[in-house]
Amino acid sequence: QVQLVESGGGLVQPGGSLRLSCAASGSIVSIYTMGWYRQAPGKQRELVAIITNSGNINYADSVKDRFTISRDNAKSTVYLQMNSLKPEDTAVYYCKIVNIGGGYWGQGTQVTVSS
């Protein structure tokens, strides 16, 4: 089993920044991908950014050039640096890892962008 603990969400004004962290523990072997997803009220969960074990990265078009995903393999942690935040970025953000055992989700952290 894998446990994921997210942190870093909160309330920020438009144009501000936040950094999300997601630390994995448990049977964290052979991780294939680490990623961030988000779900706004009344909408489906969507991919924000994903990074593979070889370092390949993909972003949703809506966050390109504003968000940066990174990972620290030694700490089994994935980060999401979010800059130039917009009200439409408001959502619950979830991390997900996929390893040889399957896919695992974090509990989610709320990000609210509002003046």
XYZ file of N, CA and C in Angstrom:
345
model
N 0.828 -1.198 0.000
C 0.000 0.000 0.000
C 0.863 1.249 0.000
N 0.297 2.313 -0.567
C 0.987 3.593 -0.644
C 0.101 4.654 -0.016
N 0.694 5.496 0.798
C -0.026 6.624 1.385
C 0.564 7.919 0.838
N -0.333 8.844 0.522
C 0.077 10.138 -0.015
C -0.453 11.240 0.893
N 0.413 12.163 1.251
C 0.016 13.288 2.097
C 0.329 14.575 1.358
N -0.712 15.347 1.094
C -0.555 16.604 0.366
C -0.551 17.773 1.326
N 0.114 18.833 0.918
C 0.125 20.057 1.709
C 0.383 21.235 0.788
N 0.121 22.441 1.309
C 0.456 23.653 0.575
C -0.705 24.414 -0.004
N -1.904 23.887 0.089
C -3.053 24.613 -0.440
C -3.412 25.797 0.434
N -4.377 26.581 -0.040
C -4.812 27.733 0.738
C -5.505 28.759 -0.113
N -5.671 29.943 0.467
C -6.313 31.062 -0.206
C -5.236 32.032 -0.679
N -5.328 32.431 -1.937
C -4.342 33.350 -2.502
C -5.047 34.314 -3.439
N -4.518 35.519 -3.555
C -5.100 36.501 -4.459
C -4.700 36.207 -5.904
N -5.505 36.652 -6.847
C -5.119 36.484 -8.264
C -3.737 37.070 -8.524
N -2.947 36.322 -9.294
C -1.575 36.715 -9.560
C -0.579 36.175 -8.560
N -1.059 35.582 -7.487
C -0.187 35.055 -6.458
C 0.353 33.677 -6.790
N 1.080 33.112 -5.831
C 1.730 31.816 -6.015
C 1.465 30.900 -4.826
N 1.491 29.615 -5.107
C 1.433 28.582 -4.088
C 2.303 27.421 -4.533
N 2.789 26.679 -3.556
C 3.559 25.469 -3.862
C 2.931 24.298 -3.135
N 2.477 23.327 -3.904
C 1.900 22.113 -3.338
C 2.979 21.036 -3.229
N 2.860 20.232 -2.174
C 3.763 19.098 -1.987
C 2.940 17.840 -1.759
N 3.468 16.725 -2.200
C 2.816 15.434 -1.995
C 3.897 14.414 -1.674
N 3.891 13.940 -0.438
C 4.888 12.985 0.021
C 4.292 11.585 0.058
N 4.996 10.649 -0.534
C 4.541 9.264 -0.582
C 5.279 8.431 0.450
N 4.572 7.476 1.035
C 5.182 6.543 1.975
C 4.529 5.179 1.788
N 5.154 4.165 2.362
C 4.630 2.815 2.214
C 5.408 2.039 1.167
N 4.695 1.291 0.360
C 5.333 0.440 -0.653
C 5.632 1.248 -1.909
N 6.535 2.213 -1.767
C 6.809 3.132 -2.870
C 7.982 2.632 -3.693
N 7.751 1.551 -4.375
C 8.768 1.013 -5.253
C 8.292 1.109 -6.689
N 9.242 1.221 -7.588
C 8.949 1.229 -9.023
C 7.846 2.225 -9.382
N 8.052 3.478 -8.974
C 7.080 4.517 -9.337
C 7.245 4.846 -10.814
N 6.138 4.824 -11.546
C 6.173 5.140 -12.964
C 5.931 6.615 -13.205
N 4.831 7.116 -12.638
C 4.487 8.515 -12.838
C 4.013 9.130 -11.531
N 4.211 10.443 -11.439
C 3.679 11.229 -10.332
C 2.988 12.421 -10.962
N 1.789 12.734 -10.501
C 1.060 13.799 -11.162
C 0.120 14.533 -10.237
N -0.372 15.640 -10.759
C -1.353 16.464 -10.063
C -2.606 16.585 -10.927
N -3.742 16.464 -10.269
C -5.037 16.630 -10.897
C -5.831 17.649 -10.086
N -6.887 18.161 -10.659
C -7.730 19.080 -9.903
C -9.197 18.873 -10.270
N -10.052 19.224 -9.335
C -11.478 19.119 -9.563
C -12.160 20.340 -8.985
N -12.775 21.111 -9.864
C -13.541 22.283 -9.447
C -14.987 21.861 -9.212
N -15.732 22.638 -8.435
C -17.140 22.287 -8.167
C -17.932 22.136 -9.454
N -18.642 21.026 -9.556
C -19.476 20.790 -10.720
C -18.749 20.347 -11.967
N -17.437 20.126 -11.844
C -16.641 19.721 -13.007
C -15.960 18.391 -12.758
N -15.524 17.771 -13.845
C -14.796 16.519 -13.729
C -13.360 16.761 -13.308
N -12.776 15.775 -12.687
C -11.362 15.859 -12.331
C -10.541 15.879 -13.621
N -9.541 16.747 -13.645
C -8.713 16.884 -14.842
C -7.234 16.852 -14.486
N -6.459 16.418 -15.460
C -5.003 16.392 -15.296
C -4.457 17.816 -15.337
N -3.571 18.109 -14.399
C -2.875 19.394 -14.393
C -1.459 19.232 -14.926
N -0.722 18.281 -14.355
C 0.658 18.058 -14.771
C 1.066 16.663 -14.344
N 1.977 16.089 -15.105
C 2.434 14.745 -14.798
C 3.899 14.628 -15.168
N 4.656 13.864 -14.357
C 6.077 13.659 -14.613
C 6.367 12.170 -14.507
N 7.093 11.650 -15.492
C 7.406 10.230 -15.498
C 8.716 9.967 -14.765
N 9.028 8.688 -14.581
C 10.264 8.350 -13.876
C 11.494 8.693 -14.706
N 11.306 8.919 -15.985
C 12.422 9.322 -16.838
C 12.502 10.833 -17.004
N 11.589 11.540 -16.340
C 11.657 13.000 -16.363
C 10.812 13.672 -17.419
N 10.066 12.909 -18.201
C 9.177 13.521 -19.176
C 8.006 14.192 -18.454
N 7.638 15.370 -18.944
C 6.620 16.172 -18.288
C 5.557 16.594 -19.295
N 4.308 16.570 -18.841
C 3.205 17.104 -19.623
C 2.343 18.001 -18.745
N 1.868 19.080 -19.346
C 1.001 20.019 -18.642
C -0.320 20.181 -19.397
N -1.367 20.491 -18.647
C -2.602 20.930 -19.287
C -2.328 22.275 -19.956
N -2.964 22.517 -21.075
C -2.739 23.772 -21.797
C -3.043 24.975 -20.917
N -4.013 24.835 -20.036
C -4.457 25.970 -19.226
C -3.429 26.397 -18.183
N -2.434 25.555 -17.901
C -1.455 25.905 -16.860
C -0.040 26.028 -17.404
N 0.150 25.760 -18.680
C 1.492 25.868 -19.263
C 2.048 27.263 -19.047
N 3.319 27.324 -18.752
C 4.056 28.579 -18.526
C 3.707 29.243 -17.198
N 2.814 28.633 -16.415
C 2.482 29.179 -15.088
C 2.805 28.183 -13.975
N 2.602 26.904 -14.241
C 2.823 25.860 -13.245
C 4.072 25.060 -13.601
N 4.757 24.559 -12.572
C 5.929 23.718 -12.768
C 5.849 22.515 -11.841
N 5.930 21.334 -12.429
C 5.944 20.108 -11.638
C 7.384 19.630 -11.491
N 7.702 19.096 -10.325
C 9.034 18.544 -10.100
C 8.914 17.410 -9.093
N 9.961 16.606 -9.016
C 9.936 15.487 -8.070
C 11.296 15.326 -7.430
N 11.275 14.859 -6.202
C 12.488 14.531 -5.450
C 12.405 13.036 -5.163
N 13.125 12.263 -5.940
C 13.023 10.808 -5.797
C 13.524 10.339 -4.438
N 14.524 10.999 -3.914
C 15.069 10.595 -2.611
C 14.034 10.762 -1.505
N 13.149 11.739 -1.662
C 12.116 11.991 -0.659
C 10.765 11.434 -1.078
N 10.697 10.826 -2.264
C 9.431 10.299 -2.798
C 8.351 11.370 -2.740
N 8.713 12.552 -3.189
C 7.822 13.707 -3.104
C 7.704 14.367 -4.469
N 6.488 14.800 -4.763
C 6.253 15.552 -5.992
C 5.725 16.930 -5.589
N 6.144 17.928 -6.357
C 5.787 19.310 -6.064
C 5.045 19.918 -7.256
N 4.251 20.920 -6.960
C 3.628 21.709 -8.009
C 3.754 23.184 -7.627
N 4.622 23.887 -8.333
C 4.777 25.317 -8.137
C 3.773 26.021 -9.039
N 2.910 26.806 -8.434
C 1.840 27.476 -9.188
C 2.033 28.984 -9.095
N 2.289 29.603 -10.221
C 2.483 31.045 -10.288
C 1.374 31.683 -11.122
N 1.258 32.982 -10.987
C 0.251 33.750 -11.761
C -1.128 33.096 -11.666
N -1.522 32.786 -10.459
C -2.773 32.061 -10.252
C -3.975 32.905 -10.661
N -4.973 32.218 -11.186
C -6.204 32.851 -11.659
C -7.401 32.283 -10.897
N -8.489 33.026 -10.845
C -9.676 32.486 -10.154
C -10.110 31.126 -10.707
N -9.922 30.905 -12.002
C -10.317 29.627 -12.587
C -9.413 28.465 -12.185
N -8.344 28.752 -11.468
C -7.499 27.681 -10.913
C -8.066 27.152 -9.597
N -9.111 27.776 -9.086
C -9.713 27.338 -7.838
C -10.264 25.917 -7.990
N -9.823 25.028 -7.105
C -10.223 23.623 -7.177
C -9.600 22.880 -5.996
N -10.017 21.636 -5.849
C -9.304 20.724 -4.965
C -8.245 20.033 -5.816
N -7.021 20.089 -5.359
C -5.897 19.507 -6.086
C -5.513 18.171 -5.445
N -5.382 17.172 -6.296
C -5.051 15.824 -5.852
C -3.735 15.380 -6.494
N -2.903 14.712 -5.730
C -1.752 14.075 -6.354
C -2.082 12.599 -6.574
N -1.397 12.043 -7.532
C -1.584 10.634 -7.859
C -0.239 10.054 -8.266
N 0.054 8.887 -7.755
C 1.231 8.175 -8.245
C 0.792 6.837 -8.810
N 1.528 6.395 -9.791
C 1.297 5.089 -10.391
C 2.593 4.311 -10.267
N 2.495 3.145 -9.652
C 3.670 2.296 -9.554
C 3.288 0.881 -9.932
N 4.175 -0.031 -9.687
C 3.951 -1.415 -10.106
C 2.711 -2.004 -9.439
N 2.288 -1.406 -8.309
C 1.121 -1.915 -7.597
C -0.190 -1.323 -8.031
N -0.135 -0.236 -8.819
C -1.364 0.406 -9.262
C -1.324 1.910 -9.081
N -2.492 2.559 -9.074
C -2.587 3.998 -8.922
C -3.095 4.363 -7.538
N -2.542 5.419 -6.959
C -2.890 5.839 -5.606
C -3.132 7.345 -5.602
N -4.192 7.758 -4.878
C -4.578 9.162 -4.811
C -4.345 9.724 -3.425
N -4.007 11.005 -3.380
C -3.961 11.721 -2.125
C -5.360 12.153 -1.730
N -5.454 12.786 -0.548
C -6.763 13.165 -0.014
C -7.261 14.479 -0.600
N -6.396 15.221 -1.243
C -6.780 16.487 -1.852
C -6.468 17.668 -0.962
N -6.141 18.791 -1.600
C -5.903 20.030 -0.870
C -6.587 21.167 -1.630
N -7.280 22.016 -0.898
C -8.072 23.072 -1.515
C -7.178 24.249 -1.891
N -7.339 24.705 -3.119
C -6.698 25.933 -3.576
C -7.805 26.891 -3.993
N -7.811 28.070 -3.383
C -8.819 29.082 -3.694
C -8.119 30.358 -4.115
N -8.454 30.832 -5.308
C -7.855 32.057 -5.833
C -8.960 33.110 -5.882
N -8.838 34.099 -5.023
C -9.892 35.093 -4.905
C -9.350 36.357 -4.266
N -9.913 37.479 -4.686
C -9.529 38.744 -4.071
C -10.491 39.086 -2.933
